[in-house]
Amino acid sequence: MNEEVELKVQEDRQMWPPMDNVPISNIVPTHTNIAISPAPQGAPINPNNFVEYELPFEYVQQGWKKFWSKRENRPYFWNKLTGESLWEMPPLNKPQFDPITDPLGICPPVGAHPVAMQSPIPVAKRRPSEELVGPQAKKFVLAGPWDLDVQTNVVIIERPPCNYMHSHPEVEAYRCSLLSKLRQCYQELCHSRQSIDAPKESFNRWLMERKVLDTGCDPLLPSNCYPEISMSMYKEIMNDIPIKLVRPKFTGDARKQLSRYAEAAKSIMESRNAEAESRKVVKWNVDETFQWLRRTVGATYDDFQDRLAHLKQQCQPHLTETVKVSVEGICLKIYNLSAEYARKVREKSNIILKEHGLELPPVLPNNSTRKVWCYPIQFQIGCTRLPVIEYLPDRDQAMLRFQGDTLVINATHLQKMEHLYRHSCFDDRKFELFIPRVWVVLKRYATFLGVNPSSAVASNDVHDTQASLPVTVFECLHRMFAVSFECFASPLNCYFKQYCSAFADCDSYFGSRGLFLHLKAVSGSFEAHPPYCEELLEATIDHMERLLSESHEPLSFVIILPDYREPTPTGLQRAEESQFKRKQVTIPAYEHEFRHGLQHVLNRSELNIRSTHGTVIIWLQNQAGFSRWGPTEDRVEALLEAFRPGRERERDRQELLSPTRQGSTSDNKDVLVH
Ligand code: SAH
């Protein structure tokens, strides 16, 4: 743990010229992987050591200067606008260099950066190991299903820091206990009022749907949404009334389901305050169904299914009308309870903050129009002291325990978190807050998913909302379309070190740029593989269309969606009908795989899951994005190839066999490349 990589300090690299000074219109962001660039780095701090040489005017105009390196005894070129330095003469109009992922988060003009506000913990500059690159430097490659070296090519409109409290295990434990209580209450309400189980995953979808609207104060518990009644929750409950219908396996099951539906419909009409006319219609249809069941011998599977469809068509409108108020009541109760819980969490947060002389800040307005490289979410206030978390490393996994609550994470994923932290966290140079912050992430996601990941390991249906693309697909998206950013991810499933996630607060230390719907992207190449939630998907497509129509700089989204089509217009349809659509391909069910949503606790052998649904890939790009990253036949072909089942395992095998391999597969140990 916390193994610092030995890297040699270069004396002539102390400070990058702040990117704030760069007029963004002068730069065209593109992907440039500079991590192992054998170039001199940074501005010549001591001009006496360097002789400056003249360059042609066009070069000077683009920010280039030529210097003599005494140490190396040869000339080199430095760009005062971007901070890039090269041994060789750069080509004119060279694409934009991205010195470190987040220049603005790292080198702000003094006093201008939000991180410094009210922080009781001294705000640290990026750790030295981050800054060291160059011919002598060793490069620490963390092998795994990710590539944390890819630099961002995303430019956004600057935003103010968030007003959340920093991660705090005590607050998180409290918040999560309340969310679990809320989930439990939802189940009980569905059971007692509608005699059904809470529809599977509908609570999670509700959380995601609410996030589209929520302007409340809690990062997890919805607390300020309009309308208060969630249509997604309402529809999902309604869909399972009077009973949840499943596709029967055998004829006997089809018969049973028909009769169960009829019974349940009858019972609802008898026990509720139904309109006389509705009661009459349902009773008549139910009686007729029972008569049909009694008199029909040798009915087939299809006969039963047709009969059920007919019965449903006749009864459902009356059932819906009868239970409407009661279902709305469930939605309202859950929402109000959630808002109350959010207030309680806020009170607890305030007590802890007060002990440290801090308080929760107000929401800052976002009036900025400044374009900046996309950097991780920052906080308005500083971090309090955090309680100790027990860290119990084992061979392949580590256990993190707080107040008897033990959370597990694979050793490789913990190392990944450490790398992400090193890249994106600016207030904890000594990694003193690292373990508590990882504990909070694990706790948040376990509670969000409603599972104990260590016991849910065997179950395959957990958790679609976190399933990710195979490594081979990410590699290809990066290679072919310069993708450097995931619009939907978590620190546990991200492939790139820059991504949006559901939880701006606890994920920010690990690179999150917050909710995708809040990201005002101007340019860059994105991959979007959203969790399944119709409202989120529709809002996502609307958001992308807005961004695409407002920007003339290259902007591209490769969207990956399940091929679910409902009778009503869906987010998928919106994407298909978008004026920015450049291409669409569908991969049939069972002809591709995903990575399990619990990849951070599973064994390698349990990771790849065949997709039981088709997957649609859609390219939405503005003109400049299309010119740069358009879905040409070759690129699309390569992507489809990367999706083929088994490609990831094959890639692992090849890495194992590779003579240059230093003990890594995509889920294995670290490699130190010199
Ligand atoms: N990054 C992987 C996995 C995507 S799974 C890939 O691209 O294949 C979808 C992820 O989106 C989950 O981790 C989920 O927590 C996250 N998510 C949910 N709501 C979100 C939101 N509003 N904005 C950004 N991410 C969100």
XYZ file of C-alpha atoms and ligand atoms in Angstrom:
700
model
C 0.000 0.000 0.000
C 0.977 3.582 -0.527
C 4.071 2.388 -2.212
C 5.709 5.484 -3.578
C 7.281 4.987 -6.896
C 10.838 5.991 -7.124
C 11.110 8.764 -9.605
C 13.912 11.151 -10.190
C 13.205 14.828 -9.705
C 14.119 17.046 -12.574
C 15.436 20.299 -11.263
C 14.187 22.311 -14.187
C 10.560 21.387 -13.750
C 8.951 23.231 -10.914
C 5.861 24.876 -12.263
C 3.634 24.655 -15.266
C 2.521 27.961 -16.651
C -1.094 28.107 -15.483
C -3.483 27.047 -18.190
C -5.858 29.776 -17.032
C -3.879 32.158 -19.114
C -4.391 30.184 -22.280
C -7.102 31.555 -24.498
C -8.910 28.333 -25.149
C -9.871 29.325 -28.637
C -6.183 28.997 -29.425
C -6.100 25.359 -28.470
C -7.547 22.356 -30.111
C -7.672 19.584 -27.554
C -6.816 16.149 -28.726
C -5.544 13.042 -27.140
C -1.824 13.106 -26.505
C -0.330 10.537 -24.253
C 2.616 12.247 -22.691
C 3.233 10.125 -19.674
C 6.327 8.499 -21.062
C 7.359 11.254 -23.385
C 11.137 11.365 -23.431
C 10.988 15.107 -23.557
C 12.226 17.745 -21.188
C 9.361 18.872 -19.016
C 8.068 22.297 -18.218
C 9.218 25.826 -18.322
C 12.825 26.778 -17.800
C 12.548 28.211 -14.324
C 16.000 29.637 -14.105
C 16.472 31.491 -17.334
C 20.166 31.929 -16.626
C 20.748 28.277 -17.247
C 19.094 28.461 -20.623
C 19.873 30.430 -23.700
C 16.843 31.438 -25.673
C 16.914 31.177 -29.473
C 14.790 32.791 -32.120
C 12.132 30.779 -33.928
C 10.106 31.550 -37.067
C 7.227 33.932 -36.390
C 4.485 31.275 -36.876
C 6.048 29.204 -34.111
C 6.333 32.164 -31.764
C 2.711 32.996 -32.462
C 1.736 29.495 -31.381
C 3.625 29.914 -28.123
C 6.829 28.044 -29.049
C 10.246 29.091 -27.796
C 13.573 27.458 -28.316
C 16.059 26.992 -25.488
C 19.436 25.461 -24.902
C 19.598 22.811 -22.220
C 22.968 23.006 -20.521
C 22.438 19.764 -18.746
C 21.708 17.825 -21.930
C 23.847 20.024 -24.084
C 21.287 20.371 -26.843
C 18.402 22.640 -27.825
C 14.822 22.039 -26.892
C 11.453 23.579 -27.575
C 8.990 24.821 -25.005
C 5.461 26.070 -25.562
C 4.586 28.873 -23.202
C 0.854 28.440 -23.881
C 0.574 24.756 -23.182
C 3.656 23.931 -21.163
C 4.653 21.231 -23.630
C 8.339 20.686 -24.179
C 10.024 18.652 -26.861
C 13.553 17.779 -27.881
C 12.656 17.932 -31.549
C 11.320 20.856 -33.528
C 7.527 20.592 -33.270
C 5.389 20.532 -36.410
C 3.469 23.717 -37.005
C -0.174 23.536 -35.864
C 0.703 20.628 -33.624
C -2.414 19.361 -31.831
C -2.932 20.508 -28.287
C -0.831 18.982 -25.578
C -2.438 18.167 -22.258
C 0.364 18.463 -19.683
C -1.402 16.716 -16.872
C -4.989 15.773 -16.866
C -6.176 18.663 -14.850
C -4.061 21.695 -15.337
C -6.628 23.958 -13.798
C -7.038 21.864 -10.735
C -3.324 21.878 -10.198
C -1.813 25.144 -11.167
C -4.285 27.884 -10.486
C -3.233 31.452 -10.132
C -2.565 32.043 -6.454
C -5.737 32.620 -4.496
C -8.003 31.773 -7.391
C -8.565 28.144 -6.731
C -11.569 26.991 -4.795
C -9.708 24.170 -3.083
C -8.000 26.610 -0.802
C -11.175 28.001 0.687
C -11.606 27.484 4.422
C -9.482 24.386 4.370
C -8.194 23.425 7.816
C -5.930 20.914 6.143
C -3.173 22.604 4.208
C -3.956 22.314 0.558
C -1.136 20.488 -1.062
C 0.292 20.815 -4.467
C 0.308 17.642 -6.538
C 2.668 15.060 -5.098
C 6.123 15.018 -6.566
C 5.725 11.563 -8.034
C 2.954 12.966 -10.194
C 5.096 15.593 -11.671
C 7.971 13.490 -12.633
C 8.198 12.318 -16.113
C 11.102 12.178 -18.423
C 13.689 9.859 -19.795
C 15.068 8.894 -16.407
C 11.747 8.408 -14.737
C 10.429 4.961 -14.032
C 6.863 4.557 -15.040
C 4.519 2.754 -12.717
C 1.957 0.906 -14.787
C -0.888 -0.528 -12.819
C -2.118 -3.418 -14.885
C -5.826 -3.999 -14.716
C -9.035 -3.413 -16.618
C -8.241 0.278 -16.978
C -5.771 2.682 -18.516
C -5.077 5.448 -16.072
C -2.466 7.028 -18.313
C -4.901 8.314 -20.901
C -5.005 12.084 -20.743
C -8.282 13.925 -21.078
C -9.229 15.674 -24.300
C -12.302 17.180 -22.686
C -12.836 20.892 -22.294
C -15.752 22.149 -20.206
C -17.247 25.406 -19.029
C -15.791 26.041 -15.608
C -18.096 25.419 -12.675
C -18.025 26.410 -9.039
C -16.889 23.918 -6.389
C -19.610 21.752 -4.869
C -21.222 22.552 -1.556
C -21.212 19.003 -0.200
C -19.375 17.998 2.937
C -16.212 15.965 2.364
C -16.514 12.193 2.782
C -16.900 11.260 6.423
C -17.352 7.617 7.509
C -19.634 8.504 10.412
C -21.936 10.613 8.271
C -21.838 7.990 5.558
C -22.708 5.158 7.941
C -25.681 7.204 9.123
C -26.798 8.187 5.611
C -26.538 4.593 4.429
C -28.476 3.230 7.403
C -31.277 5.662 6.532
C -31.230 4.720 2.867
C -31.427 1.032 3.753
C -34.363 1.846 6.014
C -36.029 3.677 3.141
C -35.531 0.704 0.838
C -37.010 -1.570 3.489
C -39.953 0.759 3.951
C -40.599 0.703 0.194
C -40.725 -3.079 0.246
C -43.102 -3.062 3.213
C -45.425 -0.507 1.644
C -45.637 -2.450 -1.625
C -46.339 -5.567 0.332
C -48.910 -4.231 2.747
C -50.765 -1.926 0.372
C -50.536 -3.740 -2.970
C -49.730 -7.308 -1.927
C -46.707 -7.363 -4.208
C -42.962 -7.377 -3.684
C -41.332 -4.061 -4.478
C -40.455 -4.376 -8.172
C -36.889 -5.515 -8.535
C -34.429 -2.683 -9.130
C -37.218 -0.111 -9.094
C -35.879 1.533 -5.939
C -32.470 1.897 -7.599
C -34.043 3.259 -10.726
C -35.996 5.667 -8.568
C -32.732 6.904 -7.065
C -31.325 7.484 -10.537
C -34.513 9.060 -11.877
C -34.704 11.413 -8.893
C -31.115 12.482 -9.476
C -32.130 13.882 -12.845
C -34.358 16.410 -11.035
C -32.990 16.700 -7.537
C -31.587 20.021 -6.408
C -31.467 18.963 -2.771
C -28.578 18.960 -0.350
C -27.792 15.250 -0.108
C -25.654 13.358 -2.627
C -27.620 10.134 -2.151
C -31.038 10.790 -0.629
C -33.394 12.683 -2.983
C -34.784 15.704 -1.157
C -35.816 18.454 -3.542
C -37.572 17.136 -6.624
C -40.483 18.323 -8.631
C -42.782 16.525 -9.323
C -42.617 14.801 -5.957
C -44.282 11.673 -7.298
C -41.866 9.772 -9.452
C -43.392 8.491 -12.680
C -40.776 5.762 -12.886
C -41.648 4.394 -9.441
C -45.371 4.791 -10.103
C -45.174 2.935 -13.427
C -43.058 0.127 -12.070
C -45.395 -0.553 -9.162
C -48.438 -0.306 -11.408
C -46.869 -2.717 -13.821
C -46.837 -5.422 -11.141
C -50.482 -4.941 -10.119
C -52.422 -7.141 -9.587
C -49.453 -9.556 -9.968
C -46.035 -9.477 -11.533
C -46.277 -11.215 -14.882
C -43.380 -13.333 -16.072
C -42.903 -15.299 -19.220
C -44.060 -18.808 -18.250
C -41.779 -21.719 -19.041
C -44.382 -24.415 -19.573
C -48.067 -24.650 -20.401
C -48.872 -25.454 -16.783
C -47.185 -22.256 -15.653
C -49.129 -20.248 -18.222
C -52.381 -21.704 -16.903
C -51.423 -20.984 -13.305
C -50.450 -17.417 -14.108
C -53.763 -16.750 -15.831
C -55.699 -18.003 -12.867
C -53.519 -16.085 -10.382
C -54.056 -12.882 -12.329
C -57.838 -13.389 -12.329
C -57.887 -14.081 -8.577
C -55.747 -11.091 -7.746
C -57.775 -8.738 -9.964
C -60.976 -9.886 -8.308
C -59.554 -9.483 -4.859
C -58.429 -5.907 -5.553
C -61.877 -4.921 -6.763
C -63.507 -6.484 -3.734
C -61.189 -5.021 -1.150
C -60.826 -1.456 -2.487
C -63.114 1.402 -2.956
C -63.696 0.792 -6.662
C -66.235 2.468 -8.932
C -69.344 0.334 -9.396
C -68.865 0.186 -13.158
C -65.210 -0.912 -12.813
C -66.142 -3.555 -10.288
C -68.794 -4.897 -12.662
C -66.441 -5.066 -15.673
C -63.636 -6.786 -13.785
C -65.986 -9.248 -12.094
C -67.579 -10.177 -15.376
C -64.226 -10.762 -17.102
C -62.791 -12.715 -14.176
C -65.878 -14.954 -13.970
C -65.716 -15.535 -17.678
C -62.045 -16.505 -17.429
C -62.753 -19.021 -14.682
C -65.562 -20.535 -16.716
C -63.258 -20.797 -19.714
C -60.597 -22.456 -17.556
C -63.110 -24.980 -16.238
C -64.605 -25.902 -19.572
C -61.490 -25.874 -21.766
C -59.531 -29.078 -21.960
C -56.225 -29.331 -23.777
C -55.598 -25.580 -24.133
C -52.131 -24.761 -25.409
C -49.500 -22.430 -24.017
C -50.549 -19.794 -26.543
C -54.230 -20.157 -25.671
C -53.480 -19.335 -22.040
C -51.258 -16.440 -22.990
C -53.852 -15.017 -25.394
C -56.491 -15.332 -22.763
C -54.296 -13.520 -20.251
C -53.611 -10.725 -22.732
C -57.352 -10.366 -23.305
C -58.167 -10.363 -19.601
C -55.449 -7.832 -18.920
C -56.655 -5.570 -21.672
C -60.180 -5.615 -20.248
C -59.281 -5.232 -16.573
C -56.091 -3.192 -16.374
C -57.619 0.285 -16.901
C -60.122 -0.395 -14.118
C -57.462 -1.792 -11.817
C -55.233 1.200 -12.472
C -58.013 3.635 -11.713
C -58.836 1.800 -8.505
C -55.305 1.646 -7.073
C -53.983 4.924 -8.494
C -54.280 7.011 -5.332
C -52.812 4.284 -3.202
C -49.784 3.808 -5.513
C -49.223 7.548 -5.652
C -49.331 7.459 -1.866
C -46.419 5.014 -1.790
C -44.353 7.196 -4.094
C -45.107 10.290 -2.086
C -44.395 8.633 1.232
C -41.021 7.344 0.049
C -40.075 10.732 -1.326
C -41.103 12.617 1.821
C -39.294 10.143 4.012
C -36.206 10.528 1.879
C -36.341 14.322 2.207
C -36.703 13.951 5.969
C -33.721 11.589 6.118
C -31.666 14.006 4.016
C -32.415 16.721 6.576
C -31.276 14.412 9.367
C -28.014 13.691 7.567
C -27.526 17.407 7.085
C -28.028 18.019 10.790
C -25.474 15.365 11.651
C -23.036 16.796 9.108
C -23.461 20.251 10.595
C -22.722 18.994 14.098
C -19.457 17.413 12.957
C -18.494 20.434 10.898
C -19.206 22.773 13.799
C -16.794 20.839 15.990
C -14.150 21.737 13.402
C -15.209 25.360 13.073
C -16.806 24.788 9.673
C -20.289 24.908 8.265
C -22.045 23.714 5.134
C -21.688 26.385 2.469
C -24.464 27.744 0.237
C -24.803 26.689 -3.387
C -22.718 28.985 -5.550
C -24.237 30.264 -8.781
C -22.488 29.263 -11.951
C -22.037 32.324 -14.091
C -18.706 31.406 -15.568
C -18.240 31.132 -19.291
C -14.556 30.241 -19.049
C -13.462 27.126 -20.891
C -11.125 24.883 -18.947
C -9.695 21.396 -19.142
C -12.046 19.101 -17.323
C -10.847 18.629 -13.753
C -12.255 16.648 -10.793
C -14.972 18.063 -8.574
C -13.639 20.367 -5.878
C -15.151 21.280 -2.523
C -15.959 24.690 -1.150
C -14.989 23.755 2.373
C -12.110 21.806 3.858
C -12.106 18.318 5.264
C -12.532 17.522 8.944
C -10.457 14.954 10.829
C -11.694 11.475 9.982
C -12.106 8.450 12.243
C -9.725 5.535 11.919
C -10.749 2.703 9.622
C -9.255 -0.713 10.255
C -7.342 -1.869 7.226
C -6.981 -5.651 7.015
C -5.062 -6.700 3.924
C -5.235 -10.263 2.765
C -3.623 -11.950 -0.203
C -6.003 -10.919 -2.987
C -8.442 -8.775 -1.093
C -8.453 -6.164 1.611
C -11.056 -5.593 4.291
C -11.844 -2.137 5.556
C -13.744 -2.018 8.826
C -15.507 0.834 10.550
C -17.814 0.391 13.554
C -18.125 -3.317 12.815
C -19.087 -2.668 9.195
C -16.566 -4.559 7.081
C -16.275 -3.866 3.364
C -14.204 -5.888 0.952
C -12.264 -4.830 -2.117
C -9.901 -6.729 -4.413
C -6.262 -5.823 -3.911
C -5.894 -4.721 -7.536
C -8.897 -2.444 -7.291
C -7.553 -0.932 -4.095
C -4.326 -0.213 -5.922
C -6.339 1.318 -8.718
C -8.078 3.557 -6.182
C -4.679 4.573 -4.893
C -3.574 5.573 -8.384
C -6.762 7.466 -9.052
C -6.297 9.229 -5.727
C -2.763 10.166 -6.586
C -3.965 11.651 -9.864
C -7.042 13.475 -8.645
C -6.915 14.246 -4.949
C -5.205 17.456 -3.938
C -5.742 17.773 -0.210
C -4.147 14.635 1.211
C -0.535 14.450 0.268
C 0.270 11.829 2.877
C -2.644 9.566 2.041
C -3.893 9.891 5.603
C -7.496 10.175 4.478
C -7.209 7.596 1.719
C -8.536 4.525 3.539
C -11.510 6.327 5.147
C -12.373 7.756 1.733
C -12.212 4.333 0.087
C -14.423 2.958 2.851
C -16.984 5.669 2.100
C -16.973 4.819 -1.622
C -17.454 1.116 -0.896
C -20.195 1.849 1.600
C -21.954 4.251 -0.770
C -22.017 1.845 -3.701
C -22.979 -1.165 -1.594
C -25.909 0.804 -0.199
C -26.836 2.293 -3.556
C -26.977 -1.182 -5.042
C -28.772 -2.574 -2.013
C -26.426 -5.515 -1.718
C -23.649 -6.700 0.426
C -21.185 -7.162 -2.422
C -19.250 -9.902 -0.664
C -22.345 -12.061 -0.312
C -23.840 -11.139 -3.679
C -20.845 -12.479 -5.500
C -22.481 -15.570 -6.854
C -25.548 -13.821 -8.107
C -25.420 -12.914 -11.739
C -28.253 -10.488 -11.878
C -26.370 -7.997 -9.701
C -25.883 -5.419 -10.949
C -26.779 -4.194 -14.327
C -26.432 -0.597 -13.255
C -22.691 -1.105 -12.736
C -21.826 -3.511 -15.559
C -19.085 -2.162 -17.778
C -17.739 -2.656 -21.261
C -14.926 -5.152 -21.762
C -11.386 -3.795 -21.671
C -10.906 -4.592 -25.355
C -13.814 -2.298 -26.216
C -12.409 0.582 -24.191
C -8.998 0.084 -25.779
C -10.588 0.214 -29.186
C -12.737 3.260 -28.372
C -9.602 5.039 -27.281
C -7.525 3.913 -30.242
C -10.123 4.488 -32.930
C -12.169 7.391 -31.616
C -9.729 9.030 -29.155
C -12.255 8.453 -26.376
C -10.758 9.611 -23.088
C -13.784 10.038 -20.867
C -16.689 7.928 -19.553
C -19.944 9.805 -19.063
C -21.197 7.113 -16.662
C -18.866 5.354 -14.293
C -17.674 4.901 -10.750
C -14.158 4.797 -9.288
C -14.621 1.037 -9.138
C -15.632 0.431 -12.742
C -14.001 3.302 -14.625
C -11.491 2.575 -17.358
C -10.175 6.136 -17.696
C -9.128 8.328 -14.820
C -11.572 11.004 -15.936
C -15.248 10.209 -15.815
C -18.638 11.314 -14.544
C -20.306 9.412 -11.757
C -23.434 9.400 -9.642
C -21.675 10.714 -6.537
C -19.729 13.905 -6.971
C -18.763 14.013 -3.325
C -17.171 10.682 -2.417
C -15.965 9.875 -5.946
C -14.245 13.215 -6.561
C -10.975 12.203 -4.841
C -10.802 9.366 -7.337
C -11.330 11.469 -10.448
C -15.081 11.964 -10.744
C -16.281 15.018 -12.599
C -19.726 14.730 -11.014
C -23.057 14.002 -12.644
C -22.980 13.831 -16.412
C -26.052 16.052 -16.674
C -24.119 18.810 -14.903
C -21.096 18.593 -17.180
C -21.019 21.445 -19.667
C -18.726 19.849 -22.196
C -17.440 21.952 -25.051
C -15.168 19.509 -26.783
C -13.753 16.024 -26.409
C -14.482 12.444 -27.261
C -16.802 10.610 -24.862
C -18.131 7.131 -24.273
C -21.544 6.874 -22.616
C -22.817 3.599 -21.236
C -25.585 4.740 -18.908
C -27.303 2.539 -16.353
C -30.777 1.489 -17.424
C -33.202 4.201 -16.359
C -35.473 5.703 -19.004
C -35.690 9.169 -17.467
C -31.929 9.385 -17.076
C -31.439 8.213 -20.639
C -33.861 10.744 -22.083
C -32.275 13.548 -20.083
C -28.847 12.331 -21.233
C -29.745 12.460 -24.919
C -31.310 15.907 -24.484
C -28.180 17.072 -22.691
C -25.898 15.705 -25.392
C -27.974 17.334 -28.126
C -27.787 20.664 -26.326
C -24.018 20.395 -25.955
C -23.593 19.351 -29.571
C -25.675 22.205 -30.890
C -23.880 24.782 -28.749
C -20.314 23.844 -29.653
C -18.358 24.250 -32.861
C -15.356 22.490 -31.398
C -14.973 18.727 -31.912
C -17.465 16.926 -29.718
C -18.360 13.264 -29.977
C -20.388 10.749 -27.963
C -20.293 7.017 -28.561
C -23.395 5.785 -26.757
C -23.909 2.173 -25.741
C -27.481 1.207 -24.901
C -29.487 -1.938 -24.317
C -31.822 -2.611 -27.213
C -35.006 -2.205 -25.140
C -37.941 -0.770 -27.000
C -41.117 0.189 -25.243
C -44.346 1.126 -26.945
C -43.873 4.748 -25.859
C -40.983 6.841 -27.203
C -37.837 5.995 -25.308
C -34.416 7.491 -24.840
C -33.123 4.994 -27.361
C -35.572 6.260 -29.939
C -34.560 9.826 -29.199
C -30.927 8.948 -29.818
C -31.879 7.160 -33.022
C -33.805 10.167 -34.250
C -31.204 12.733 -33.235
C -30.053 15.171 -35.900
C -26.490 14.530 -34.674
C -26.608 10.789 -35.259
C -23.801 9.691 -37.569
C -24.163 5.961 -37.303
C -25.894 3.164 -35.452
C -25.084 -0.522 -35.169
C -26.697 -3.285 -33.162
C -24.929 -6.264 -31.639
C -27.319 -9.188 -31.138
C -27.920 -10.745 -27.725
C -25.422 -13.437 -26.675
C -22.905 -12.188 -29.237
C -21.107 -9.939 -26.793
C -20.177 -9.671 -23.136
C -20.000 -7.174 -20.315
C -17.923 -7.046 -17.186
C -19.833 -7.824 -14.023
C -20.956 -4.804 -12.002
C -19.167 -6.146 -8.940
C -15.794 -6.468 -10.608
C -14.117 -4.954 -7.544
C -14.967 -7.977 -5.384
C -15.264 -10.858 -7.862
C -12.710 -13.388 -8.994
C -11.360 -13.114 -12.475
C -13.284 -16.203 -13.563
C -16.667 -14.673 -12.669
C -16.214 -11.431 -14.514
C -17.340 -11.852 -18.092
C -21.061 -12.084 -18.568
C -22.822 -12.851 -21.831
C -25.315 -10.180 -22.640
C -28.875 -11.468 -22.717
C -30.035 -8.431 -24.657
C -28.989 -6.763 -27.869
C -26.808 -3.704 -27.581
C -27.098 -0.600 -29.742
C -24.122 1.655 -30.414
C -24.950 5.159 -31.593
C -22.549 7.931 -32.578
C -23.760 11.469 -31.867
C -21.251 14.029 -33.147
C -21.226 17.649 -34.239
C -19.585 18.487 -37.561
C -16.113 19.032 -36.106
C -16.428 15.876 -34.001
C -17.509 13.917 -37.055
C -14.579 15.214 -39.103
C -12.138 14.186 -36.430
C -13.602 11.017 -34.949
C -16.247 9.966 -37.471
C -17.431 6.330 -37.473
C -15.690 5.191 -40.633
C -16.195 1.620 -41.758
C -12.782 0.500 -40.494
C -13.251 2.017 -37.072
C -16.711 0.556 -36.628
C -15.476 -2.831 -37.801
C -12.660 -2.712 -35.244
C -15.140 -1.845 -32.504
C -17.446 -4.725 -33.372
C -14.450 -7.033 -33.353
C -13.482 -5.775 -29.887
C -16.983 -6.651 -28.694
C -16.765 -10.312 -29.704
C -17.222 -12.705 -26.792
C -13.987 -13.957 -25.299
C -11.879 -11.071 -26.629
C -11.021 -9.898 -23.136
C -9.994 -13.382 -21.968
C -7.972 -13.807 -25.145
C -6.252 -10.511 -24.455
C -5.397 -11.675 -20.945
C -4.030 -14.959 -22.263
C -1.869 -13.179 -24.788
C -0.523 -10.897 -22.108
C 0.289 -13.912 -19.980
C 2.205 -15.471 -22.848
C 3.888 -12.269 -23.879
C 7.668 -12.456 -23.373
C 7.719 -8.854 -22.162
C 5.046 -9.547 -19.612
C 5.938 -8.675 -16.067
C 3.306 -10.558 -14.156
C 0.129 -8.957 -15.324
C -3.237 -9.794 -16.716
C -6.004 -7.274 -16.925
C -6.903 -8.097 -13.353
C -3.539 -8.866 -11.945
C -0.659 -7.296 -10.171
C 1.301 -4.151 -10.710
C 4.025 -3.865 -13.273
C 6.914 -1.526 -12.925
C 8.101 -0.469 -16.323
C 11.451 1.224 -16.405
N -17.944 2.982 -16.800
C -18.435 1.718 -17.273
C -19.607 1.226 -16.472
C -20.873 2.021 -16.664
S -22.123 1.447 -15.559
C -18.772 1.784 -18.750
O -18.825 2.874 -19.311
O -18.973 0.718 -19.345
C -23.003 2.965 -15.306
C -22.395 3.830 -14.206
O -23.073 5.078 -14.202
C -22.549 3.260 -12.806
O -21.297 3.201 -12.184
C -23.466 4.245 -12.106
O -23.201 4.364 -10.727
C -23.156 5.527 -12.857
N -24.191 6.568 -12.790
C -25.461 6.462 -12.356
N -26.090 7.637 -12.482
C -25.200 8.505 -12.991
C -25.256 9.887 -13.363
N -26.364 10.594 -13.224
N -24.147 10.476 -13.888
C -23.017 9.755 -14.036
N -22.909 8.447 -13.702
C -23.982 7.837 -13.193
